[in-house]
Every structure is written in C-alpha cells, then in structure tokens.
mmCIF file of C-alpha atoms in Angstrom:
data_model
loop_
_atom_site.group_PDB
_atom_site.id
_atom_site.type_symbol
_atom_site.label_atom_id
_atom_site.label_comp_id
_atom_site.label_asym_id
_atom_site.label_seq_id
_atom_site.Cartn_x
_atom_site.Cartn_y
_atom_site.Cartn_z
ATOM 1 C CA MET A 278 -0.083 0.028 0.282
ATOM 2 C CA VAL A 279 1.357 3.365 -0.548
ATOM 3 C CA LEU A 280 -0.292 6.150 1.089
ATOM 4 C CA ALA A 281 -1.450 9.212 -0.664
ATOM 5 C CA GLY A 282 1.105 12.146 -0.710
ATOM 6 C CA VAL A 283 3.814 10.258 1.068
ATOM 7 C CA ARG A 284 7.482 10.796 -0.498
ATOM 8 C CA GLN A 285 8.042 7.534 -0.562
ATOM 9 C CA HIS A 286 11.741 5.760 -0.727
ATOM 10 C CA LYS A 287 13.479 2.485 -2.052
ATOM 11 C CA VAL A 288 13.092 -0.444 0.635
ATOM 12 C CA VAL A 289 16.645 -0.867 1.285
ATOM 13 C CA ALA A 290 18.512 -2.591 4.201
ATOM 14 C CA GLY A 291 19.754 -0.306 7.019
ATOM 15 C CA LEU A 292 16.369 1.153 7.864
ATOM 16 C CA GLU A 293 15.129 1.914 11.944
ATOM 17 C CA PHE A 294 12.095 3.401 12.661
ATOM 18 C CA TYR A 295 11.618 5.359 15.038
ATOM 19 C CA LEU A 296 8.323 6.853 17.090
ATOM 20 C CA ASP A 297 8.747 9.517 19.735
ATOM 21 C CA GLU A 298 5.076 10.413 21.262
ATOM 22 C CA MET A 299 4.713 12.785 23.861
ATOM 23 C CA PRO A 300 1.622 15.691 25.352
ATOM 24 C CA GLY A 301 1.053 18.076 22.276
ATOM 25 C CA GLU A 302 3.497 16.677 19.531
ATOM 26 C CA THR A 303 4.551 12.951 18.004
ATOM 27 C CA ARG A 304 7.334 12.530 15.841
ATOM 28 C CA ALA A 305 8.246 9.977 13.603
ATOM 29 C CA VAL A 306 12.255 9.593 12.020
ATOM 30 C CA VAL A 307 13.750 6.924 10.016
ATOM 31 C CA THR A 308 17.182 6.192 9.846
ATOM 32 C CA GLN A 309 19.297 4.319 7.341
ATOM 33 C CA ASN A 310 22.607 3.055 8.002
ATOM 34 C CA GLY A 311 22.737 5.397 11.405
ATOM 35 C CA GLU A 312 21.821 8.713 9.251
ATOM 36 C CA VAL A 313 18.696 10.333 9.662
ATOM 37 C CA HIS A 314 16.647 9.420 6.643
ATOM 38 C CA SER A 315 13.461 11.174 7.683
ATOM 39 C CA LEU A 316 11.799 13.330 10.218
ATOM 40 C CA TYR A 317 7.841 14.147 10.517
ATOM 41 C CA ILE A 318 6.219 16.411 12.970
ATOM 42 C CA GLU A 319 2.791 16.188 13.850
ATOM 43 C CA ARG A 320 1.206 18.853 16.195
ATOM 44 C CA ASP A 321 -1.560 18.649 18.482
ATOM 45 C CA THR A 322 -2.925 22.157 16.912
ATOM 46 C CA ASP A 323 -2.463 21.001 13.675
ATOM 47 C CA ARG A 324 -5.837 21.185 11.327
ATOM 48 C CA PHE A 325 -7.052 17.872 9.501
ATOM 49 C CA GLU A 326 -7.709 20.506 6.482
ATOM 50 C CA ASN A 327 -3.997 21.322 5.715
ATOM 51 C CA ARG A 328 -2.990 17.615 6.181
ATOM 52 C CA LEU A 329 -0.860 16.114 3.450
ATOM 53 C CA GLY A 330 -3.467 13.502 1.478
ATOM 54 C CA THR A 331 -6.717 14.915 3.071
ATOM 55 C CA GLN A 332 -10.349 14.427 1.642
ATOM 56 C CA LEU A 333 -12.864 17.707 1.656
ATOM 57 C CA VAL A 334 -15.252 19.473 0.747
ATOM 58 C CA GLY A 335 -15.166 23.398 0.080
ATOM 59 C CA ARG A 336 -16.168 26.678 -1.248
ATOM 60 C CA VAL A 337 -14.891 28.279 -4.379
ATOM 61 C CA ALA A 338 -13.414 31.775 -2.681
ATOM 62 C CA ARG A 339 -12.408 33.233 -5.689
ATOM 63 C CA VAL A 340 -11.780 32.328 -9.375
ATOM 64 C CA GLU A 341 -8.685 33.666 -10.993
ATOM 65 C CA PRO A 342 -9.355 33.627 -14.793
ATOM 66 C CA GLY A 343 -5.463 34.612 -15.835
ATOM 67 C CA LEU A 344 -3.966 31.936 -13.261
ATOM 68 C CA LYS A 345 -6.618 29.463 -14.648
ATOM 69 C CA ALA A 346 -6.737 28.663 -10.928
ATOM 70 C CA ALA A 347 -9.086 29.448 -7.999
ATOM 71 C CA PHE A 348 -8.798 29.581 -3.962
ATOM 72 C CA ILE A 349 -10.783 27.534 -2.290
ATOM 73 C CA ASP A 350 -12.066 28.034 1.656
ATOM 74 C CA THR A 351 -11.496 24.354 3.001
ATOM 75 C CA GLY A 352 -13.181 25.593 6.888
ATOM 76 C CA ALA A 353 -9.193 25.894 8.414
ATOM 77 C CA GLY A 354 -9.731 29.914 7.329
ATOM 78 C CA GLU A 355 -7.099 32.153 5.535
ATOM 79 C CA PRO A 356 -4.578 31.714 3.803
ATOM 80 C CA PHE A 357 -7.199 30.011 1.423
ATOM 81 C CA GLY A 358 -6.110 26.910 -0.670
ATOM 82 C CA PHE A 359 -4.788 27.210 -4.057
ATOM 83 C CA MET A 360 -6.337 25.007 -6.833
ATOM 84 C CA SER A 361 -5.262 24.652 -10.391
ATOM 85 C CA LEU A 362 -8.157 24.165 -12.750
ATOM 86 C CA PRO A 363 -8.545 21.424 -15.324
ATOM 87 C CA LYS A 364 -9.313 22.737 -18.345
ATOM 88 C CA ALA A 365 -12.532 21.369 -18.938
ATOM 89 C CA VAL A 366 -13.320 22.481 -15.154
ATOM 90 C CA HIS A 367 -15.466 26.114 -15.014
ATOM 91 C CA LEU A 368 -16.159 26.987 -11.573
ATOM 92 C CA THR A 369 -17.860 30.068 -9.865
ATOM 93 C CA GLU A 370 -17.734 31.945 -6.782
ATOM 94 C CA GLY A 371 -19.766 30.090 -3.746
ATOM 95 C CA GLN A 372 -19.765 26.520 -5.276
ATOM 96 C CA LYS A 373 -18.831 23.457 -3.689
ATOM 97 C CA VAL A 374 -16.199 21.145 -4.635
ATOM 98 C CA ARG A 375 -14.113 18.100 -3.471
ATOM 99 C CA VAL A 376 -10.600 18.847 -3.138
ATOM 100 C CA GLN A 377 -7.481 16.677 -1.984
ATOM 101 C CA VAL A 378 -4.682 18.182 -0.336
ATOM 102 C CA SER A 379 -1.169 17.718 -2.772
ATOM 103 C CA ALA A 380 0.821 19.858 -0.641
ATOM 104 C CA GLU A 381 1.210 21.030 3.003
ATOM 105 C CA ILE A 382 0.980 25.134 3.961
ATOM 106 C CA ARG A 383 4.003 27.288 3.795
ATOM 107 C CA GLU A 384 5.244 30.541 3.749
ATOM 108 C CA SER A 385 2.418 32.795 4.021
ATOM 109 C CA LYS A 386 0.252 29.793 1.308
ATOM 110 C CA GLY A 387 -2.276 27.843 1.828
ATOM 111 C CA PRO A 388 -2.499 24.358 1.095
ATOM 112 C CA ALA A 389 -2.152 22.937 -2.790
ATOM 113 C CA LEU A 390 -4.996 21.318 -3.608
ATOM 114 C CA LYS A 391 -6.055 18.537 -6.181
ATOM 115 C CA TYR A 392 -9.656 19.238 -7.707
ATOM 116 C CA LEU A 393 -11.868 15.935 -7.544
ATOM 117 C CA GLY A 394 -15.406 16.726 -8.758
ATOM 118 C CA GLU A 395 -18.457 18.958 -7.374
ATOM 119 C CA GLY A 396 -19.180 18.725 -3.811
ATOM 120 C CA GLN A 397 -22.406 19.177 -1.162
ATOM 121 C CA GLY A 398 -23.341 20.561 1.295
ATOM 122 C CA ASP A 399 -20.815 22.644 4.353
ATOM 123 C CA ALA A 400 -17.230 22.698 3.884
ATOM 124 C CA ARG A 401 -15.764 19.412 5.782
ATOM 125 C CA ILE A 402 -13.757 16.746 5.748
ATOM 126 C CA LEU A 403 -14.561 13.654 3.860
ATOM 127 C CA SER A 404 -11.115 11.666 5.011
ATOM 128 C CA ALA A 405 -7.987 13.192 6.668
ATOM 129 C CA GLY A 406 -4.654 12.654 5.397
ATOM 130 C CA PRO A 407 -2.139 9.975 7.132
ATOM 131 C CA GLY A 408 -0.781 11.119 10.482
ATOM 132 C CA VAL A 409 2.901 10.739 11.435
ATOM 133 C CA THR A 410 2.057 8.048 12.976
ATOM 134 C CA GLN A 411 0.114 6.058 10.215
ATOM 135 C CA ILE A 412 2.807 6.857 7.860
ATOM 136 C CA LEU A 413 5.414 5.140 10.355
ATOM 137 C CA ARG A 414 3.822 2.361 10.391
ATOM 138 C CA GLU A 415 3.397 2.325 6.865
ATOM 139 C CA LEU A 416 6.889 3.008 6.170
ATOM 140 C CA ALA A 417 8.080 0.414 8.459
ATOM 141 C CA GLY A 418 5.560 -2.847 7.605
ATOM 142 C CA SER A 419 6.558 -5.486 9.243
ATOM 143 C CA GLU A 420 9.906 -3.748 10.812
ATOM 144 C CA GLU A 421 10.176 -2.920 14.512
ATOM 145 C CA ILE A 422 9.329 0.652 15.811
ATOM 146 C CA ILE A 423 11.411 2.068 18.554
ATOM 147 C CA THR A 424 9.973 4.206 21.146
ATOM 148 C CA GLY A 425 11.114 5.206 24.551
ATOM 149 C CA LEU A 426 14.121 6.753 25.315
ATOM 150 C CA LYS A 427 15.807 5.939 22.731
ATOM 151 C CA ALA A 428 13.293 7.151 20.116
ATOM 152 C CA VAL A 429 13.135 10.290 21.976
ATOM 153 C CA GLU A 430 17.067 11.048 21.654
ATOM 154 C CA MET A 431 16.778 9.995 18.223
ATOM 155 C CA SER A 432 13.896 12.852 17.313
ATOM 156 C CA LEU A 433 16.461 15.441 19.024
ATOM 157 C CA HIS A 434 19.203 14.666 16.555
ATOM 158 C CA ALA A 435 17.018 14.383 13.447
ATOM 159 C CA GLU A 436 16.195 18.121 14.753
ATOM 160 C CA GLU A 437 19.813 18.768 15.093
ATOM 161 C CA GLU A 438 20.071 17.613 11.759
ATOM 162 C CA ALA A 439 17.223 19.211 10.166
ATOM 163 C CA ARG A 440 18.484 22.603 11.393
ATOM 164 C CA SER A 441 21.542 22.590 9.818
ATOM 165 C CA THR A 442 22.907 24.115 6.724
ATOM 166 C CA SER A 443 25.617 22.308 6.034
ATOM 167 C CA VAL A 444 27.570 18.475 6.115
ATOM 168 C CA ILE A 445 31.518 18.044 5.978
ATOM 169 C CA ARG A 446 32.656 14.550 5.153
ATOM 170 C CA SER A 447 36.448 14.647 5.648
ATOM 171 C CA ASP A 448 36.437 10.854 4.545
ATOM 172 C CA VAL A 449 35.606 11.342 1.011
ATOM 173 C CA GLY A 450 36.834 15.030 0.971
ATOM 174 C CA LEU A 451 32.752 16.537 0.972
ATOM 175 C CA ASP A 452 32.075 20.182 1.433
ATOM 176 C CA LEU A 453 28.024 20.760 1.107
ATOM 177 C CA ALA A 454 26.511 23.755 1.927
ATOM 178 C CA ILE A 455 22.337 23.875 1.320
ATOM 179 C CA GLN A 456 19.888 26.875 2.307
ATOM 180 C CA ARG A 457 16.478 27.798 1.382
ATOM 181 C CA THR A 458 16.066 30.919 -0.183
ATOM 182 C CA ARG A 459 12.861 32.850 -0.929
ATOM 183 C CA ALA A 460 13.479 31.683 -5.331
ATOM 184 C CA LEU A 461 15.289 28.489 -4.371
ATOM 185 C CA ILE A 462 17.320 26.090 -3.057
ATOM 186 C CA ALA A 463 20.853 26.323 -3.574
ATOM 187 C CA ALA A 464 22.982 23.748 -2.643
ATOM 188 C CA ASP A 465 27.126 24.013 -2.955
ATOM 189 C CA ILE A 466 29.464 21.057 -3.400
ATOM 190 C CA ASP A 467 33.244 21.329 -3.042
ATOM 191 C CA TYR A 468 35.621 18.761 -2.890
ATOM 192 C CA ALA A 469 38.336 19.314 -0.405
ATOM 193 C CA PRO A 470 41.531 17.460 -1.692
ATOM 194 C CA LEU A 471 42.418 13.999 0.003
ATOM 195 C CA PRO A 472 46.370 13.604 0.621
ATOM 196 C CA GLY A 473 46.930 10.654 -2.085
ATOM 197 C CA ARG A 474 44.312 10.419 -4.242
ATOM 198 C CA ASP A 475 43.832 11.500 -7.583
ATOM 199 C CA SER A 476 42.088 14.964 -8.009
ATOM 200 C CA ARG A 477 39.732 13.825 -11.040
ATOM 201 C CA LYS A 478 38.427 10.800 -9.138
ATOM 202 C CA GLY A 479 37.867 12.475 -6.211
ATOM 203 C CA ARG A 480 35.997 14.926 -7.081
ATOM 204 C CA ASP A 481 34.218 12.243 -8.969
ATOM 205 C CA ALA A 482 33.446 10.807 -5.943
ATOM 206 C CA VAL A 483 32.722 13.952 -4.085
ATOM 207 C CA ASN A 484 29.774 14.585 -6.591
ATOM 208 C CA ARG A 485 28.220 10.848 -6.226
ATOM 209 C CA PHE A 486 28.414 11.613 -2.954
ATOM 210 C CA GLY A 487 27.418 14.737 -2.464
ATOM 211 C CA LEU A 488 24.617 14.517 -5.262
ATOM 212 C CA ASN A 489 22.944 11.375 -2.519
ATOM 213 C CA GLU A 490 23.234 13.727 0.500
ATOM 214 C CA VAL A 491 21.381 17.075 -1.397
ATOM 215 C CA ALA A 492 18.450 14.403 -1.623
ATOM 216 C CA ARG A 493 18.635 13.361 1.843
ATOM 217 C CA GLN A 494 18.844 16.795 3.072
ATOM 218 C CA LEU A 495 16.038 17.928 0.997
ATOM 219 C CA ARG A 496 13.972 14.553 1.748
ATOM 220 C CA LEU A 497 14.813 15.246 6.033
ATOM 221 C CA LYS A 498 13.506 18.737 5.092
ATOM 222 C CA HIS A 499 10.633 18.737 3.246
ATOM 223 C CA TRP A 500 12.001 21.308 0.941
ATOM 224 C CA GLY A 501 10.883 21.450 -2.574
ATOM 225 C CA GLY A 502 10.512 23.897 -5.781
ATOM 226 C CA ILE A 503 14.236 24.491 -7.974
ATOM 227 C CA VAL A 504 16.970 23.093 -6.238
ATOM 228 C CA ALA A 505 20.270 24.815 -7.994
ATOM 229 C CA ILE A 506 23.042 22.162 -6.964
ATOM 230 C CA ASP A 507 26.499 23.820 -8.078
ATOM 231 C CA LEU A 508 28.904 20.585 -8.553
ATOM 232 C CA ALA A 509 32.529 20.159 -8.179
ATOM 233 C CA GLY A 510 34.593 20.721 -11.547
ATOM 234 C CA VAL A 511 31.656 18.755 -13.849
ATOM 235 C CA ALA A 512 31.979 20.891 -17.057
ATOM 236 C CA PHE A 513 32.842 18.415 -19.333
ATOM 237 C CA GLN A 514 30.600 15.081 -17.757
ATOM 238 C CA GLY A 515 27.377 16.593 -18.436
ATOM 239 C CA ASP A 516 25.630 13.598 -19.437
ATOM 240 C CA SER A 517 27.376 10.874 -16.405
ATOM 241 C CA ILE A 518 26.072 13.374 -14.117
ATOM 242 C CA VAL A 519 22.518 14.001 -15.328
ATOM 243 C CA ASN A 520 22.089 9.868 -15.771
ATOM 244 C CA LEU A 521 23.894 10.410 -11.884
ATOM 245 C CA ALA A 522 20.905 12.461 -10.746
ATOM 246 C CA LYS A 523 18.164 10.294 -12.602
ATOM 247 C CA ALA A 524 19.593 7.277 -10.507
ATOM 248 C CA VAL A 525 19.784 9.427 -7.296
ATOM 249 C CA PHE A 526 15.859 10.607 -7.670
ATOM 250 C CA SER A 527 14.479 7.778 -9.432
ATOM 251 C CA GLY A 528 12.347 7.018 -6.608
ATOM 252 C CA TRP A 529 10.543 10.161 -6.086
ATOM 253 C CA ASN A 530 7.216 11.182 -7.917
ATOM 254 C CA GLY A 531 7.574 13.934 -9.784
ATOM 255 C CA VAL A 532 10.562 14.732 -9.739
ATOM 256 C CA ALA A 533 12.682 16.602 -13.481
ATOM 257 C CA ILE A 534 16.159 16.723 -13.519
ATOM 258 C CA GLY A 535 17.502 19.855 -15.850
ATOM 259 C CA PRO A 536 20.661 19.581 -17.893
ATOM 260 C CA LEU A 537 23.812 20.593 -16.527
ATOM 261 C CA SER A 538 25.509 24.119 -17.690
ATOM 262 C CA ARG A 539 28.671 24.956 -18.596
ATOM 263 C CA PHE A 540 29.554 25.859 -15.247
ATOM 264 C CA GLY A 541 28.813 23.371 -13.163
ATOM 265 C CA LEU A 542 25.260 23.557 -12.139
ATOM 266 C CA LEU A 543 22.610 21.188 -11.924
ATOM 267 C CA GLN A 544 19.032 22.190 -11.951
ATOM 268 C CA VAL A 545 16.167 19.806 -9.773
ATOM 269 C CA SER A 546 12.719 20.619 -9.783
ATOM 270 C CA VAL A 547 11.261 18.690 -7.015
ATOM 271 C CA PRO A 548 7.539 18.905 -5.633
ATOM 272 C CA TRP A 549 6.338 20.036 -2.544
ATOM 273 C CA SER A 550 4.742 18.356 -0.423
ATOM 274 C CA HIS A 551 5.008 18.533 3.521
ATOM 275 C CA THR A 552 5.385 21.748 5.684
ATOM 276 C CA PRO A 553 9.318 22.263 5.694
ATOM 277 C CA LEU A 554 11.031 21.686 8.636
ATOM 278 C CA ASP A 555 12.321 25.054 8.958
ATOM 279 C CA GLU A 556 8.949 26.898 9.369
ATOM 280 C CA ARG A 557 7.607 24.066 11.741
ATOM 281 C CA LEU A 558 10.967 24.776 14.007
ATOM 282 C CA ALA A 559 10.828 28.505 13.638
ATOM 283 C CA HIS A 560 7.096 28.365 15.036
ATOM 284 C CA ARG A 561 7.080 30.003 18.375
ATOM 285 C CA ASP A 562 5.045 26.642 19.954
ATOM 286 C CA THR A 563 8.577 24.890 19.136
ATOM 287 C CA VAL A 564 10.281 26.142 22.432
ATOM 288 C CA LEU A 565 7.532 25.235 24.739
ATOM 289 C CA LEU A 566 7.385 22.203 23.018
ATOM 290 C CA ASP A 567 11.027 21.232 23.435
ATOM 291 C CA SER A 568 10.921 21.751 27.157
ATOM 292 C CA VAL A 569 8.448 19.382 27.463
ATOM 293 C CA ARG A 570 10.683 16.972 25.789
ATOM 294 C CA ARG A 571 13.648 17.491 27.568
ATOM 295 C CA LEU A 572 11.259 16.970 30.790
ATOM 296 C CA HIS A 573 10.273 13.920 29.108
ATOM 297 C CA HIS A 574 13.769 12.521 28.231
ATOM 298 C CA ALA A 575 14.674 13.305 32.223
ATOM 299 C CA LEU A 576 11.870 11.333 33.183
ATOM 300 C CA LEU A 577 13.156 8.449 30.930
ATOM 301 C CA SER A 578 16.410 8.140 31.304
ATOM 302 C CA ASP A 579 16.378 8.319 35.393
ATOM 303 C CA ARG A 580 13.386 6.421 36.843
ATOM 304 C CA ALA A 581 14.810 6.651 40.276
ATOM 305 C CA THR A 582 14.431 9.965 40.675
ATOM 306 C CA PRO A 583 10.986 10.825 41.924
ATOM 307 C CA VAL A 584 9.826 13.844 40.875
ATOM 308 C CA TYR A 585 11.519 16.071 38.131
ATOM 309 C CA GLU A 586 10.358 19.526 37.697
ATOM 310 C CA LEU A 587 9.697 22.240 34.769
ATOM 311 C CA VAL A 588 10.354 25.620 36.168
ATOM 312 C CA CYS A 589 9.201 28.414 33.524
ATOM 313 C CA GLY A 590 7.545 31.573 33.812
ATOM 314 C CA ALA A 591 3.981 32.485 34.738
ATOM 315 C CA GLU A 592 2.102 32.694 31.086
ATOM 316 C CA SER A 593 4.244 29.994 29.777
ATOM 317 C CA ALA A 594 3.058 27.248 32.741
ATOM 318 C CA LYS A 595 -0.555 28.407 31.587
ATOM 319 C CA ARG A 596 -0.293 26.801 28.247
ATOM 320 C CA LEU A 597 2.056 23.711 29.648
ATOM 321 C CA ALA A 598 0.138 22.913 32.478
ATOM 322 C CA PRO A 599 -2.143 20.302 30.899
ATOM 323 C CA LEU A 600 0.621 19.119 29.210
ATOM 324 C CA VAL A 601 3.302 18.230 31.826
ATOM 325 C CA ALA A 602 0.345 16.836 33.644
ATOM 326 C CA ALA A 603 0.179 14.314 31.161
ATOM 327 C CA LEU A 604 3.676 13.420 31.299
ATOM 328 C CA GLY A 605 2.742 11.407 35.099
ATOM 329 C CA PRO A 606 2.672 12.208 38.837
ATOM 330 C CA ARG A 607 6.720 12.112 38.518
ATOM 331 C CA ALA A 608 6.558 15.189 36.147
ATOM 332 C CA ARG A 609 5.889 18.763 37.924
ATOM 333 C CA LEU A 610 5.362 22.453 36.909
ATOM 334 C CA SER A 611 6.446 25.287 38.434
ATOM 335 C CA ALA A 612 6.170 28.723 37.369
ATOM 336 C CA ASP A 613 8.400 30.926 39.558
ATOM 337 C CA GLY A 614 11.140 30.808 37.011
ATOM 338 C CA PRO A 615 11.875 34.262 34.772
ATOM 339 C CA ALA A 616 9.274 34.707 31.553
ATOM 340 C CA GLY A 617 11.418 32.972 28.375
ATOM 341 C CA ALA A 618 13.623 30.476 30.442
ATOM 342 C CA PHE A 619 12.807 26.511 31.360
ATOM 343 C CA THR A 620 14.671 24.688 33.246
ATOM 344 C CA ILE A 621 14.527 21.251 34.473
ATOM 345 C CA LYS A 622 15.729 19.882 38.195
ATOM 346 C CA GLN A 623 15.063 17.147 40.252
ATOM 347 C CA GLY A 624 12.168 17.692 42.829
#
C-alpha cells in the first residue's frame, strides 16, 4: 500500500524506525545506516484541513481566470487553498467542490489542492490524510518501531540535523552547503582534496556522494521547488552527471532533472509535499514543546528520581500545565522562573 502524498523511498537494508510520542507533539524518524533519513512532526494544534492527503469539501472563494486557478475555503480560514483548474472545469464563486490536499501550507501560502469533482453541503473533511504514526507504520511494515528513551534521543538528533545547513565529510572530501531562499534551494558541493588521491577521481566521488547527500537533505527538511546544485568541476561530464542525478532521484515522484550548464550547475525540480521543517521548527510553540520533551527525556532516562520539575514563567506555565500533567505524577511544573526561560530540575 502507498499512502497518498507521502514521499516514498525504496525498501533497503539498514533502515530503523522511531516513534517519539509525547503530550502536544508526535515525531516519526527513519534512519538508514545510522543517518537520519526522514523526520515527520505532528502537533495537536495542527488542522486536518491542511494535512497532506486529506480529502474534503470546500467552497470556491475566488476564481482567477488569468492563472486558470481558484482559491478554495476549506474551513480552516485564510490563507485559502490554491487549486489549478483542469481544462474542462469551470467554477464560479460560492460553488462547492471536492478536493484533496496535494501540498501542505508553507510561508504565507495555503495548501495546494487537487480537484476531485463537484461537492455538496458545508465545507467539511471527508477523510483525513495520514498522521505521522500511520506514515511510520506504513513505511516500517513488519519492522520494529522503536519507542521510549531511544526514540526521544533520536528525534532530538534528527531536529539538530534538520536545522543544519552544512555537511562535512572529511573521509570523502565533501564540503556541502545547502540553503533555502525565497526563490529556490541552493546547494554547493565543494571538494577538499585528500592526500594521495587523484583529484579527478576525487571530484567524481564527491559529486556522487554529494548528490546523494543533497537528496537526503531535501527529504529530511521537506524542501521542494527548484534546486540549483553547484557541482565540483564537472563542466565536461554533463551526461554522466545527469544520469547520476536521475539514479539518485529515481524513487521520487514528480522530480525533473534539468541539463548541466557549462558552469557545472545542475537544476532539479522537486514537488512540495509537507510543510518545510524549518518553518515548523521556527513556530513559537517549538520552544514550549522542546521544554516538555526535555522533561520527558529526564523522566525516561532517570526512573529512580521521584520527581522532575519544569520551571518556567507564569505565562508559559498556563500553556504547559496540561502537557506536563499528561506526563504522569513524576512530572511537576513551577511558574517561579523568569519569562522565556525553561529549566529542568530534580524535585
């Protein structure tokens, strides 16, 4: 079975699956040979109307003939969903339609929607897209899903990886920088020569490794759009590099590989799917939830201590109270700390 909207990967050896469940947030992590392969984040405050794969009835809020598209009110408020119109479909304002979320919200843009047909009745969800637990179980199949302390630690490590914008691999001479701009994703593959290695072979190896690493970073960060990859000295190896890129992205739906320029720049088009992780992690709730995760980690890593206490400011305590209470009787909350500060201490 293939989950709607989930970016698939080939089933290969060395995959491990982690489920980090805590009050307020659930994370699913996939690793391959010890490296973070994928990270999915779901929060209790998320709207199902914006979830990838959700099917619903929406109302046409505005038709844009020049764009051959329409903005759809799905019941989640603005920004409304954006839907490109099939050639034979003509909509009017106020009309009800059945749609499916094909890409989640990002920046100030609403979800991208796919037209399924005419709708009836009020705006409502017909079937919700898969949550992260379902995604992980589908990807894992019969493999074990690791929970508890190991899963918490792996999700913290995965978050650190998702925030990083560089990858250094001295064993192969790779220095990779990858950044997201408003217009595109920029990836720069540099070669740091290794002693005793032929420079031509070294650059070829770094480009092979670097393209795989770019794909891993895009998958991990949930980035899409135009990806401009500056390769290491490949101006005269266009066919081999393009073929290599096609092999690297062969398991990805909707990816297009552009030609290699004479300056060694390769362009790849990757469809958007989930909300980018940098936007998820930049949300104001992240700091609050991270404090709960650190408290949860302390409780799991030290079961002998009767009580652990999360100390924070009064305003934060109001929001954190139900989350801390859900961790059980060993978890306590104190509002005696300064505003914006979070401390974990033994009770």
